[in-house]
Short mmCIF file of C-alpha atoms in Angstrom, two decimals:
data_model
loop_
_atom_site.label_atom_id
_atom_site.label_comp_id
_atom_site.label_asym_id
_atom_site.label_seq_id
_atom_site.Cartn_x
_atom_site.Cartn_y
_atom_site.Cartn_z
CA MET V 1 -57.92 -11.69 -35.79
CA ALA V 2 -56.37 -8.74 -34.18
CA LYS V 3 -53.10 -7.61 -35.57
CA GLU V 4 -50.32 -7.17 -32.93
CA ILE V 5 -47.33 -4.85 -32.63
CA ARG V 6 -44.50 -6.33 -30.54
CA SER V 7 -41.47 -4.95 -28.87
CA PRO V 8 -38.44 -5.69 -30.87
CA LEU V 9 -36.05 -5.04 -27.87
CA PRO V 10 -36.33 -5.32 -24.11
CA GLY V 11 -36.36 -2.36 -22.02
CA THR V 12 -38.56 0.46 -20.99
CA PHE V 13 -41.46 1.34 -23.24
CA TYR V 14 -42.53 5.00 -23.67
CA ARG V 15 -45.84 6.04 -25.69
CA LYS V 16 -44.67 9.68 -25.93
CA PRO V 17 -41.60 11.42 -27.58
CA SER V 18 -41.04 13.27 -24.18
CA PRO V 19 -42.91 13.56 -20.98
CA ASP V 20 -44.62 16.79 -22.06
CA ASP V 21 -45.66 15.55 -25.43
CA PRO V 22 -48.74 13.72 -26.57
CA PRO V 23 -48.45 10.05 -27.23
CA PHE V 24 -47.24 9.08 -30.66
CA VAL V 25 -50.59 7.24 -31.27
CA GLU V 26 -53.81 7.75 -29.25
CA ASP V 27 -55.72 4.87 -28.15
CA GLY V 28 -58.31 4.06 -30.90
CA GLY V 29 -56.17 5.79 -33.41
CA SER V 30 -54.81 4.23 -36.69
CA VAL V 31 -51.42 3.91 -38.07
CA GLU V 32 -49.58 3.36 -41.40
CA VAL V 33 -46.83 1.01 -42.14
CA GLY V 34 -43.72 2.67 -40.50
CA THR V 35 -45.58 4.92 -38.19
CA THR V 36 -43.60 5.44 -35.05
CA ILE V 37 -45.86 3.99 -32.12
CA GLY V 38 -43.36 4.50 -29.25
CA LEU V 39 -39.92 4.30 -27.96
CA VAL V 40 -38.03 1.46 -26.06
CA GLU V 41 -35.11 2.62 -23.93
CA VAL V 42 -32.32 -0.14 -23.73
CA MET V 43 -29.45 0.52 -21.65
CA LYS V 44 -30.00 4.31 -21.87
CA SER V 45 -30.32 4.30 -25.57
CA PHE V 46 -33.65 4.96 -27.29
CA HIS V 47 -35.09 3.11 -30.26
CA GLU V 48 -38.30 3.78 -32.36
CA VAL V 49 -40.93 1.12 -32.46
CA LYS V 50 -42.75 1.30 -35.87
CA ALA V 51 -45.82 -0.38 -37.05
CA GLU V 52 -45.07 -3.20 -39.59
CA GLU V 53 -48.52 -3.08 -41.03
CA ALA V 54 -51.22 -0.55 -41.37
CA GLY V 55 -54.33 -0.65 -38.86
CA THR V 56 -57.20 0.93 -37.09
CA ASN V 57 -58.53 1.12 -33.62
CA VAL V 58 -55.06 0.82 -32.02
CA VAL V 59 -55.34 -0.43 -28.13
CA PHE V 60 -52.05 -0.26 -26.31
CA LYS V 61 -51.60 -3.38 -23.86
CA VAL V 62 -48.75 -1.70 -21.97
CA GLU V 63 -48.72 1.77 -20.01
CA ASN V 64 -46.18 4.53 -20.71
CA GLU V 65 -42.89 3.74 -18.94
CA ASP V 66 -43.75 0.03 -18.48
CA PRO V 67 -40.86 -2.45 -18.61
CA VAL V 68 -41.18 -4.72 -21.68
CA MET V 69 -39.24 -7.73 -22.88
CA ALA V 70 -38.44 -8.57 -26.57
CA GLY V 71 -41.49 -10.11 -28.37
CA HIS V 72 -43.95 -8.40 -25.69
CA ILE V 73 -47.10 -7.33 -27.30
CA LEU V 74 -47.26 -3.58 -27.19
CA ALA V 75 -50.43 -2.94 -28.94
CA GLU V 76 -53.25 -4.73 -30.65
CA MET V 77 -55.19 -3.22 -33.79
CA ASP V 78 -57.93 -4.09 -36.35
CA MET H 1 -19.46 2.55 23.09
CA SER H 2 -17.13 1.42 20.29
CA ALA H 3 -14.18 3.33 19.40
CA PRO H 4 -14.12 5.66 16.26
CA GLY H 5 -13.54 3.39 13.13
CA ASP H 6 -14.42 0.25 14.84
CA LEU H 7 -16.15 -1.74 12.25
CA SER H 8 -17.13 -5.11 14.01
CA GLY H 9 -20.75 -5.98 14.07
CA LYS H 10 -21.73 -2.94 11.92
CA THR H 11 -23.87 -3.23 8.91
CA LEU H 12 -23.32 -1.28 5.57
CA PHE H 13 -26.26 -0.92 3.06
CA VAL H 14 -25.15 -0.91 -0.61
CA ALA H 15 -27.56 1.69 -2.35
CA ASN H 16 -26.20 0.82 -5.76
CA ARG H 17 -25.95 -2.06 -8.39
CA GLY H 18 -23.69 -3.70 -10.99
CA GLU H 19 -19.97 -4.08 -10.65
CA ILE H 20 -19.65 -1.34 -7.95
CA ALA H 21 -22.03 -3.06 -5.68
CA VAL H 22 -19.90 -6.14 -5.95
CA ARG H 23 -16.90 -4.15 -5.22
CA ILE H 24 -18.29 -2.60 -2.26
CA VAL H 25 -19.81 -5.86 -0.75
CA ARG H 26 -16.35 -7.61 -0.90
CA ALA H 27 -14.51 -4.67 0.56
CA ALA H 28 -17.10 -4.23 3.34
CA LYS H 29 -16.96 -8.08 3.91
CA ALA H 30 -13.29 -8.03 4.01
CA LEU H 31 -13.40 -5.38 6.79
CA GLY H 32 -15.61 -7.49 8.86
CA LEU H 33 -18.87 -5.70 8.08
CA ARG H 34 -22.31 -7.19 7.52
CA THR H 35 -23.81 -6.20 4.08
CA VAL H 36 -27.34 -5.52 2.95
CA GLN H 37 -27.73 -5.08 -0.83
CA ALA H 38 -30.43 -2.89 -2.16
CA HIS H 39 -31.93 -4.09 -5.60
CA SER H 40 -34.85 -3.27 -8.02
CA ASP H 41 -37.19 -6.15 -8.81
CA ALA H 42 -35.40 -6.44 -12.15
CA ASP H 43 -31.96 -7.01 -10.25
CA ALA H 44 -33.22 -9.64 -7.48
CA ASP H 45 -30.65 -12.21 -9.14
CA MET H 46 -27.60 -9.82 -9.67
CA LEU H 47 -24.17 -10.89 -8.40
CA ALA H 48 -24.05 -8.32 -5.43
CA VAL H 49 -27.26 -9.84 -4.06
CA ARG H 50 -25.82 -13.22 -4.07
CA LEU H 51 -22.52 -12.11 -2.40
CA ALA H 52 -24.18 -9.91 0.32
CA ASP H 53 -25.36 -11.15 3.78
CA ALA H 54 -28.82 -9.88 3.03
CA ALA H 55 -30.90 -8.21 0.09
CA VAL H 56 -33.92 -5.94 0.06
CA SER H 57 -35.94 -4.72 -2.92
CA VAL H 58 -36.18 -1.04 -3.37
CA GLY H 59 -38.90 -0.94 -6.11
CA PRO H 60 -39.69 -1.66 -9.72
CA PRO H 61 -37.14 -2.06 -12.59
CA GLN H 62 -36.91 1.73 -13.56
CA ALA H 63 -34.16 3.41 -11.77
CA ALA H 64 -36.34 6.37 -11.13
CA LYS H 65 -38.67 4.22 -9.11
CA SER H 66 -35.95 2.42 -7.37
CA TYR H 67 -32.38 3.23 -7.06
CA LEU H 68 -33.24 6.91 -7.35
CA ASN H 69 -36.18 7.00 -4.85
CA ILE H 70 -34.49 8.69 -1.99
CA GLU H 71 -37.52 7.70 0.50
CA ARG H 72 -37.51 4.30 -0.41
CA VAL H 73 -33.81 3.75 -0.37
CA VAL H 74 -33.52 5.42 3.22
CA ALA H 75 -36.37 3.56 4.56
CA ALA H 76 -35.02 0.17 3.07
CA ALA H 77 -31.62 0.91 4.83
CA GLN H 78 -33.24 1.90 8.09
CA GLU H 79 -35.59 -1.08 8.16
CA ALA H 80 -32.26 -3.42 7.19
CA GLY H 81 -30.63 -1.88 10.42
CA ALA H 82 -27.93 -0.35 8.57
CA ASP H 83 -25.28 1.80 10.34
CA ALA H 84 -24.19 3.08 7.02
CA VAL H 85 -25.06 3.78 3.40
CA HIS H 86 -22.68 3.56 0.77
CA PRO H 87 -24.00 4.98 -2.46
CA GLY H 88 -21.43 3.74 -5.01
CA TYR H 89 -21.21 5.91 -8.21
CA GLY H 90 -23.94 7.34 -10.25
CA PHE H 91 -27.83 7.21 -9.19
CA LEU H 92 -27.79 8.83 -5.54
CA ALA H 93 -23.97 9.25 -5.16
CA GLU H 94 -23.71 13.07 -5.57
CA ASN H 95 -27.16 14.05 -4.35
CA ALA H 96 -26.84 16.16 -1.37
CA THR H 97 -30.65 15.52 -0.34
CA PHE H 98 -29.95 11.94 -0.25
CA ALA H 99 -26.84 12.22 1.92
CA ALA H 100 -28.74 14.60 4.41
CA ALA H 101 -31.58 12.20 4.34
CA VAL H 102 -29.38 9.25 5.22
CA GLU H 103 -27.80 11.35 8.11
CA ALA H 104 -31.23 12.57 9.38
CA ALA H 105 -32.46 8.91 9.61
CA GLY H 106 -29.52 8.21 11.90
CA MET H 107 -27.10 6.44 9.68
CA ILE H 108 -23.72 7.24 8.15
CA PHE H 109 -23.45 8.51 4.57
CA VAL H 110 -20.14 6.88 3.02
CA GLY H 111 -18.98 10.07 1.43
CA PRO H 112 -18.50 13.88 2.28
CA SER H 113 -21.17 15.89 3.86
CA ALA H 114 -24.48 17.00 2.12
CA GLU H 115 -23.09 20.70 2.30
CA THR H 116 -19.82 19.82 0.49
CA ILE H 117 -21.81 17.59 -2.24
CA ALA H 118 -23.98 20.62 -2.90
CA LYS H 119 -21.18 23.10 -2.94
CA MET H 120 -19.11 21.06 -5.39
CA GLY H 121 -22.10 20.14 -7.53
CA ASP H 122 -22.78 23.78 -8.26
CA LYS H 123 -20.13 24.77 -11.14
CA VAL H 124 -19.99 28.53 -10.08
CA ALA H 125 -19.54 27.51 -6.49
CA ALA H 126 -16.90 25.02 -7.23
CA ARG H 127 -15.11 27.34 -9.63
CA ASN H 128 -15.08 29.95 -6.57
CA ALA H 129 -13.82 27.41 -4.13
CA ALA H 130 -11.01 26.38 -6.54
CA ARG H 131 -9.92 29.90 -7.07
CA ALA H 132 -10.05 30.50 -3.35
CA ALA H 133 -7.80 27.64 -3.14
CA ASN H 134 -5.46 28.91 -5.59
CA VAL H 135 -6.32 26.15 -7.96
CA PRO H 136 -6.10 26.95 -11.69
CA ILE H 137 -9.38 27.27 -13.38
CA THR H 138 -10.33 28.02 -17.04
CA PRO H 139 -9.10 31.63 -17.89
CA GLY H 140 -12.01 33.67 -19.21
CA SER H 141 -14.05 36.76 -18.34
CA GLU H 142 -15.56 37.13 -15.08
CA GLY H 143 -19.20 37.21 -16.00
CA ARG H 144 -20.39 39.28 -18.57
CA LEU H 145 -18.25 41.07 -21.30
CA ASP H 146 -19.20 44.79 -21.93
CA GLY H 147 -18.44 45.55 -25.45
CA LEU H 148 -15.35 44.92 -27.82
CA ASP H 149 -12.97 46.92 -25.60
CA ALA H 150 -13.55 44.68 -22.69
CA ALA H 151 -13.30 41.77 -25.09
CA ARG H 152 -9.86 42.88 -26.15
CA ALA H 153 -8.79 43.55 -22.60
CA VAL H 154 -9.67 39.78 -21.53
CA ALA H 155 -8.00 38.53 -24.63
CA GLY H 156 -4.80 40.49 -23.74
CA GLU H 157 -4.97 38.56 -20.51
CA ILE H 158 -5.92 35.04 -21.55
CA GLY H 159 -4.52 34.96 -25.22
CA PHE H 160 -5.76 33.39 -28.35
CA PRO H 161 -7.68 31.14 -29.48
CA LEU H 162 -10.63 31.81 -27.46
CA MET H 163 -14.34 31.05 -27.40
CA ILE H 164 -16.80 33.85 -27.54
CA LYS H 165 -20.11 32.56 -26.19
CA ALA H 166 -23.53 33.93 -25.74
CA ALA H 167 -24.26 34.71 -21.93
CA ALA H 168 -27.98 33.29 -22.72
CA GLY H 169 -27.01 30.92 -24.96
CA GLY H 170 -27.60 27.16 -25.36
CA GLY H 171 -27.46 24.41 -27.92
CA GLY H 172 -24.14 25.36 -29.17
CA ARG H 173 -25.77 28.59 -30.85
CA GLY H 174 -24.03 31.95 -30.55
CA ILE H 175 -20.38 30.27 -30.29
CA ARG H 176 -17.55 31.88 -32.12
CA VAL H 177 -13.86 30.79 -32.13
CA ALA H 178 -11.30 33.77 -32.58
CA HIS H 179 -7.65 33.05 -33.27
CA ASP H 180 -6.39 36.72 -33.35
CA ARG H 181 -7.29 40.13 -32.66
CA ASP H 182 -8.59 40.91 -36.02
CA GLU H 183 -10.90 37.91 -35.72
CA LEU H 184 -11.98 38.93 -32.44
CA ALA H 185 -13.01 42.38 -33.71
CA ARG H 186 -14.86 40.86 -36.45
CA LEU H 187 -16.66 38.03 -34.20
CA VAL H 188 -17.72 40.15 -31.16
CA PRO H 189 -20.24 42.21 -33.07
CA GLN H 190 -21.46 39.11 -35.17
CA ALA H 191 -21.92 37.02 -31.85
CA GLU H 192 -23.69 39.94 -30.23
CA ALA H 193 -26.06 40.20 -33.06
CA GLU H 194 -26.69 36.46 -33.30
CA ALA H 195 -27.32 36.37 -29.58
CA ARG H 196 -29.56 39.16 -29.47
CA ALA H 197 -31.63 37.61 -32.39
CA ALA H 198 -31.63 34.06 -31.02
CA PHE H 199 -32.07 34.90 -27.33
CA GLY H 200 -33.18 38.54 -27.16
CA ASP H 201 -29.93 39.25 -25.22
CA GLY H 202 -26.59 40.28 -26.81
CA GLY H 203 -24.66 39.50 -23.59
CA LEU H 204 -21.46 37.63 -24.34
CA TYR H 205 -18.54 36.15 -22.34
CA ILE H 206 -15.15 34.71 -23.41
CA GLU H 207 -13.19 31.67 -22.38
CA ARG H 208 -9.96 30.15 -23.47
CA PHE H 209 -10.51 27.42 -26.17
CA VAL H 210 -8.53 24.37 -25.90
CA PRO H 211 -9.14 22.40 -29.09
CA ARG H 212 -7.10 19.48 -28.09
CA ALA H 213 -7.33 18.91 -24.40
CA ARG H 214 -6.52 15.87 -22.24
CA HIS H 215 -8.74 14.74 -19.28
CA ILE H 216 -6.74 14.31 -16.17
CA GLU H 217 -8.06 13.80 -12.71
CA VAL H 218 -6.54 13.58 -9.45
CA GLN H 219 -7.65 11.16 -6.72
CA VAL H 220 -7.75 12.40 -3.23
CA LEU H 221 -8.86 10.96 0.30
CA GLY H 222 -9.55 13.15 3.00
CA ASP H 223 -10.92 12.72 6.66
CA GLY H 224 -12.57 16.26 7.01
CA THR H 225 -9.53 17.58 8.14
CA ARG H 226 -6.41 16.36 6.31
CA ALA H 227 -6.39 15.24 2.78
CA VAL H 228 -3.81 13.18 0.64
CA HIS H 229 -3.61 12.59 -3.00
CA LEU H 230 -3.15 9.25 -4.84
CA PHE H 231 -1.70 10.76 -7.99
CA GLU H 232 -3.58 11.22 -11.06
CA ARG H 233 -5.45 9.36 -13.86
CA GLU H 234 -5.62 10.11 -17.55
CA CYS H 235 -9.10 9.39 -19.12
CA SER H 236 -8.60 11.14 -22.58
CA LEU H 237 -10.32 8.26 -24.61
CA GLN H 238 -13.89 8.96 -24.33
CA ARG H 239 -17.05 8.27 -26.52
CA ARG H 240 -20.07 10.51 -26.15
CA ARG H 241 -18.32 12.00 -22.95
CA GLN H 242 -17.94 8.51 -21.36
CA LYS H 243 -14.45 7.39 -20.62
CA VAL H 244 -13.73 4.05 -22.31
CA TRP H 245 -10.02 3.63 -21.43
CA GLU H 246 -8.25 4.85 -18.33
CA GLU H 247 -4.71 5.12 -17.20
CA ALA H 248 -2.47 5.75 -14.04
CA PRO H 249 -0.39 7.62 -13.83
CA SER H 250 -0.79 10.11 -17.00
CA ALA H 251 1.92 9.64 -19.37
CA SER H 252 1.56 13.21 -20.18
CA LEU H 253 2.68 15.09 -17.37
CA SER H 254 6.30 15.92 -16.10
CA PRO H 255 7.16 15.23 -12.62
CA GLN H 256 6.95 18.93 -11.90
CA GLU H 257 3.47 19.21 -13.43
CA ARG H 258 2.37 16.07 -11.32
CA GLU H 259 3.42 17.71 -8.33
CA GLU H 260 1.58 20.85 -9.03
CA ILE H 261 -1.61 19.34 -10.04
CA CYS H 262 -1.64 16.91 -7.15
CA ALA H 263 -0.74 19.52 -4.56
CA ALA H 264 -3.39 21.85 -5.98
CA SER H 265 -6.02 19.14 -5.48
CA VAL H 266 -4.91 18.48 -1.77
CA ARG H 267 -5.16 22.27 -1.24
CA LEU H 268 -8.90 22.22 -2.61
CA ALA H 269 -9.78 19.04 -0.76
CA GLU H 270 -8.54 20.36 2.59
CA ALA H 271 -10.14 23.77 1.96
CA ALA H 272 -13.56 22.01 1.41
CA ALA H 273 -12.92 19.80 4.61
CA TYR H 274 -13.40 16.89 2.31
CA LYS H 275 -14.25 13.36 3.89
CA GLY H 276 -13.87 10.35 1.88
CA ALA H 277 -12.80 9.50 -1.60
CA GLY H 278 -12.93 12.39 -4.29
CA THR H 279 -11.72 13.36 -7.78
CA LEU H 280 -10.93 16.66 -8.94
CA GLU H 281 -11.14 16.88 -12.85
CA TYR H 282 -8.94 19.01 -15.07
CA LEU H 283 -8.51 19.99 -18.74
CA PHE H 284 -4.85 19.58 -19.57
CA ASP H 285 -3.51 21.58 -22.74
CA ASP H 286 -0.41 19.73 -23.40
CA GLU H 287 0.89 22.14 -25.84
CA GLU H 288 0.67 25.17 -23.42
CA ARG H 289 1.42 22.87 -20.46
CA ARG H 290 -1.55 24.30 -18.61
CA PHE H 291 -4.20 22.82 -16.69
CA SER H 292 -7.58 24.10 -15.42
CA PHE H 293 -9.89 22.82 -12.84
CA LEU H 294 -13.42 21.44 -14.31
CA GLU H 295 -15.24 19.97 -11.64
CA MET H 296 -15.00 17.81 -8.43
CA ASN H 297 -16.57 14.17 -8.27
CA THR H 298 -17.53 13.71 -4.63
CA ARG H 299 -17.80 9.89 -4.86
CA ILE H 300 -15.74 6.82 -5.64
CA GLN H 301 -15.37 6.64 -9.58
CA VAL H 302 -15.68 3.79 -12.10
CA GLU H 303 -11.81 4.13 -12.86
CA HIS H 304 -10.57 3.83 -9.16
CA PRO H 305 -8.92 0.49 -9.85
CA VAL H 306 -6.08 2.03 -11.75
CA THR H 307 -5.10 4.10 -9.00
CA GLU H 308 -5.40 1.20 -6.63
CA ALA H 309 -3.13 -0.81 -9.18
CA ILE H 310 -0.49 1.83 -8.94
CA THR H 311 -0.48 2.78 -5.01
CA GLY H 312 -1.49 -0.48 -3.50
CA ILE H 313 -4.25 1.22 -1.62
CA ASP H 314 -7.72 -0.03 -1.28
CA LEU H 315 -9.88 3.15 -1.94
CA VAL H 316 -13.19 1.49 -1.08
CA ALA H 317 -12.06 0.26 2.07
CA GLU H 318 -10.41 3.55 3.02
CA MET H 319 -13.59 5.56 2.43
CA ILE H 320 -15.61 2.92 4.47
CA ARG H 321 -13.14 3.31 7.45
CA ILE H 322 -13.19 7.08 7.13
CA ALA H 323 -16.94 7.11 7.17
CA PHE H 324 -16.92 5.22 10.40
CA GLY H 325 -15.03 7.79 12.07
CA ALA H 326 -11.33 6.64 11.46
CA PRO H 327 -8.83 9.32 10.82
CA LEU H 328 -6.88 9.27 7.61
CA ARG H 329 -4.14 6.16 8.01
CA LEU H 330 -1.99 7.61 5.24
CA ALA H 331 0.46 10.30 5.36
CA GLN H 332 1.38 11.76 1.83
CA GLU H 333 4.90 10.27 1.94
CA ASP H 334 3.43 6.76 2.47
CA ILE H 335 2.01 6.87 -1.23
CA ALA H 336 4.12 6.16 -4.15
CA ILE H 337 3.45 5.30 -7.73
CA THR H 338 4.62 1.81 -8.85
CA GLY H 339 4.43 0.95 -12.55
CA HIS H 340 1.58 1.92 -14.88
CA ALA H 341 -1.90 0.63 -14.90
CA ILE H 342 -4.67 0.63 -17.61
CA GLU H 343 -8.44 -0.07 -17.24
CA VAL H 344 -10.70 -0.76 -20.26
CA ARG H 345 -14.50 -0.63 -19.77
CA ILE H 346 -16.13 -3.61 -21.28
CA ASN H 347 -19.66 -2.72 -22.33
CA ALA H 348 -22.71 -4.92 -23.52
CA GLU H 349 -22.51 -2.94 -26.90
CA ASP H 350 -21.78 -3.72 -30.42
CA PRO H 351 -19.03 -1.54 -31.64
CA ALA H 352 -19.49 -2.66 -35.14
CA LYS H 353 -23.21 -1.62 -35.05
CA ASP H 354 -22.94 2.00 -33.68
CA PHE H 355 -22.63 0.65 -30.16
CA MET H 356 -25.98 -0.80 -30.12
CA PRO H 357 -26.73 -2.43 -26.56
CA PHE H 358 -26.84 -6.02 -26.25
CA PRO H 359 -28.47 -7.17 -23.10
CA GLY H 360 -28.07 -10.88 -23.67
CA VAL H 361 -27.45 -13.90 -21.45
CA CYS H 362 -24.10 -14.52 -20.26
CA GLY H 363 -22.38 -17.88 -21.15
CA ALA H 364 -19.09 -19.12 -20.22
CA ILE H 365 -16.74 -16.47 -18.94
CA HIS H 366 -12.95 -16.50 -20.11
CA VAL H 367 -10.79 -13.98 -18.30
CA PRO H 368 -7.11 -14.55 -17.54
CA ALA H 369 -6.60 -15.30 -13.87
CA ASP H 370 -3.74 -12.89 -13.44
CA VAL H 371 -5.54 -9.58 -14.29
CA ARG H 372 -8.10 -7.73 -12.17
CA PHE H 373 -11.49 -8.06 -13.66
CA ASP H 374 -14.21 -5.96 -11.50
CA THR H 375 -17.58 -7.29 -12.93
CA LEU H 376 -21.16 -8.05 -12.34
CA LEU H 377 -21.19 -11.00 -14.67
CA TYR H 378 -21.60 -14.60 -13.78
CA GLU H 379 -22.32 -17.57 -16.15
CA GLY H 380 -26.13 -17.82 -16.67
CA TYR H 381 -26.82 -14.01 -16.00
CA GLN H 382 -29.46 -12.20 -17.79
CA ILE H 383 -28.29 -8.72 -18.34
CA PRO H 384 -31.23 -6.64 -17.54
CA PRO H 385 -31.94 -3.80 -20.19
CA PHE H 386 -32.76 -1.17 -17.72
CA TYR H 387 -29.53 0.20 -16.70
CA ASP H 388 -26.26 1.14 -18.16
CA SER H 389 -24.24 -1.18 -20.38
CA LEU H 390 -21.09 -1.52 -18.33
CA LEU H 391 -20.32 -5.28 -17.51
CA GLY H 392 -16.91 -4.92 -16.10
CA LYS H 393 -13.48 -3.39 -16.14
CA LEU H 394 -10.35 -5.32 -17.12
CA VAL H 395 -7.26 -3.70 -15.36
CA VAL H 396 -3.69 -4.50 -15.99
CA HIS H 397 -0.57 -3.31 -14.30
CA GLY H 398 3.00 -3.19 -15.87
CA ALA H 399 6.40 -1.90 -15.00
CA SER H 400 5.85 0.77 -17.88
CA ARG H 401 3.10 1.92 -20.04
CA MET H 402 4.22 0.03 -22.88
CA GLU H 403 4.42 -3.15 -20.79
CA ALA H 404 0.95 -2.41 -19.61
CA ILE H 405 -0.14 -1.86 -23.16
CA THR H 406 1.48 -5.44 -23.98
CA LEU H 407 -0.14 -6.99 -21.00
CA LEU H 408 -3.65 -5.71 -21.94
CA ARG H 409 -3.19 -6.93 -25.61
CA GLU H 410 -2.48 -10.33 -24.13
CA ALA H 411 -5.35 -10.26 -21.64
CA LEU H 412 -7.79 -9.29 -24.25
CA ALA H 413 -6.75 -11.94 -26.53
CA ARG H 414 -7.44 -14.45 -23.66
CA THR H 415 -10.89 -12.68 -22.67
CA GLY H 416 -14.13 -13.87 -23.93
CA PHE H 417 -17.82 -13.89 -22.90
CA GLU H 418 -19.85 -16.59 -24.59
CA GLY H 419 -23.48 -15.48 -25.72
CA LEU H 420 -22.62 -11.73 -25.49
CA VAL H 421 -21.65 -9.00 -27.85
CA THR H 422 -19.29 -6.52 -26.04
CA THR H 423 -16.69 -3.63 -26.73
CA LEU H 424 -13.84 -6.14 -26.07
CA ALA H 425 -13.16 -5.67 -29.97
CA LEU H 426 -12.94 -1.99 -29.81
CA HIS H 427 -10.37 -2.28 -26.93
CA GLU H 428 -8.24 -4.82 -29.01
CA ALA H 429 -8.27 -2.13 -31.96
CA LEU H 430 -7.20 0.76 -29.48
CA ALA H 431 -4.50 -1.35 -27.99
CA ALA H 432 -3.03 -1.87 -31.50
CA GLU H 433 -3.46 1.84 -32.82
CA GLY H 434 -0.30 3.92 -33.23
CA ASP H 435 -1.57 7.19 -31.59
CA VAL H 436 -2.93 5.16 -28.64
CA ILE H 437 0.33 3.43 -28.14
CA GLY H 438 2.30 6.80 -28.81
CA ASN H 439 -0.01 8.73 -26.37
CA ARG H 440 -1.04 11.05 -29.05
CA ILE H 441 -4.50 11.31 -28.04
CA HIS H 442 -6.99 13.91 -26.82
CA THR H 443 -10.71 14.18 -25.63
CA ASN H 444 -12.00 14.10 -28.99
CA TRP H 445 -9.53 11.58 -30.56
CA LEU H 446 -11.95 8.64 -30.20
CA GLU H 447 -14.83 10.05 -31.77
CA GLU H 448 -12.88 11.48 -34.75
CA TRP H 449 -11.06 7.91 -34.96
CA LEU H 450 -14.27 6.36 -34.99
CA ALA H 451 -15.94 8.75 -37.54
CA THR H 452 -12.85 8.54 -40.13
CA LYS H 453 -12.28 4.75 -39.79
CA PRO H 454 -15.56 3.25 -39.05
CA PHE H 455 -14.93 0.41 -36.67
CA GLU H 456 -15.43 -3.28 -37.95
CA ALA H 457 -15.75 -5.96 -35.68
CA THR H 458 -12.88 -8.34 -35.54
CA SER H 459 -14.34 -11.43 -34.30
#
């Protein structure tokens, strides 16, 4: 059963800290508990999304700058 | 051929969203215009879409791909058969390229010319235009300083305290505040050394330092030849440079000062051949009794209703008439101040949680019938998370400032939005605060008040 990381907020999802930076987490990468995997912009304010459990082989289900709703699956991992 | 200013059968394209789109659609309909509302895919069910005669999508939810997409917006307006495009505020409202593209496509841009927008959008050019029109600007060195003697000479002209800034600076580095000549002599070499170390350039400049300034702005209307003012607004209560509470007129100015700042604004508007509604922003030092020009906003502003309340003039209707070629209908002597108005911005934010956004679903709306409420809300509306958090503006109008504050308190007590968390409670606290009631405020007052007295929700 794949683990999921869901968006806690509705808004616009960003995989990178800024347009010129690499993604917080590369596809296929791994995360620890508390690793920041992206940002959600809601009403012009930015909120970090953190992994709540550790995982490997992270696969993002949304693109950089995609709109998301609260509870939307952002990434799956093993 | 229709006469200039004839609006019958004309179509207005509204290139904005939210409460200002609602405001523009209503004003245009009252003038007999047909309205076409632009919207992103996330805004298909917004109030302005429901009110307009027609609506058209301009792209995906993200503003950069829809409301800010010049090609897309201009093409949508053209396809909709628009005669004119109203940009509202924000988004493309002060984008000279957009204004030029609208006109190049054969439509009227509701606002000044692209040239005027570009000129006033450039701070140095705007400062030069202000100086040429004999409008006071922030005193300081003209360009770079050359050594301590030059700094002393400027200080002799502009007085203390003053700010020493690195010409190549940024991020707040290389800034010093000098209160007297000794401090200046000590700080100039320090600032030079720091600027050289930080930026590889020791160049400095000096500006007057106003620690406790007020934000005062003058509303103007022009037809490209003649301009009038509609007096001033005071917007000193700000958080993160966003205005939260606005008043008209300012309770801080003497009649003489009001006359001066308003006359200066008309001079600059006429010198710029200004067409449409515009606002000249000033810093006002109420100890020194000095005002200095900051910038000009070449659009309708969020806080325009307080000016409408005290003058009885519909600014949006006037700017549409002027755009369609009508000469300014108002002479300066036709415009007078009646009473005092206050507007508070109601945002979808939780003041008790550091103003965390709350894009919820709006339940029942309770707003007293006898106050003006410009809003994007209706019962059942899902607030989209993609745009700013402004939900509406509550506007009260009383015979005096104190009466307006009392009316505001009463209105806030009777206002509520089920299902939402808003900044209503912040305004209730502000309307009961001694410094606000006593007009002892400045542009940093609200941030300081929030920092020293953490806001707690009252409801």
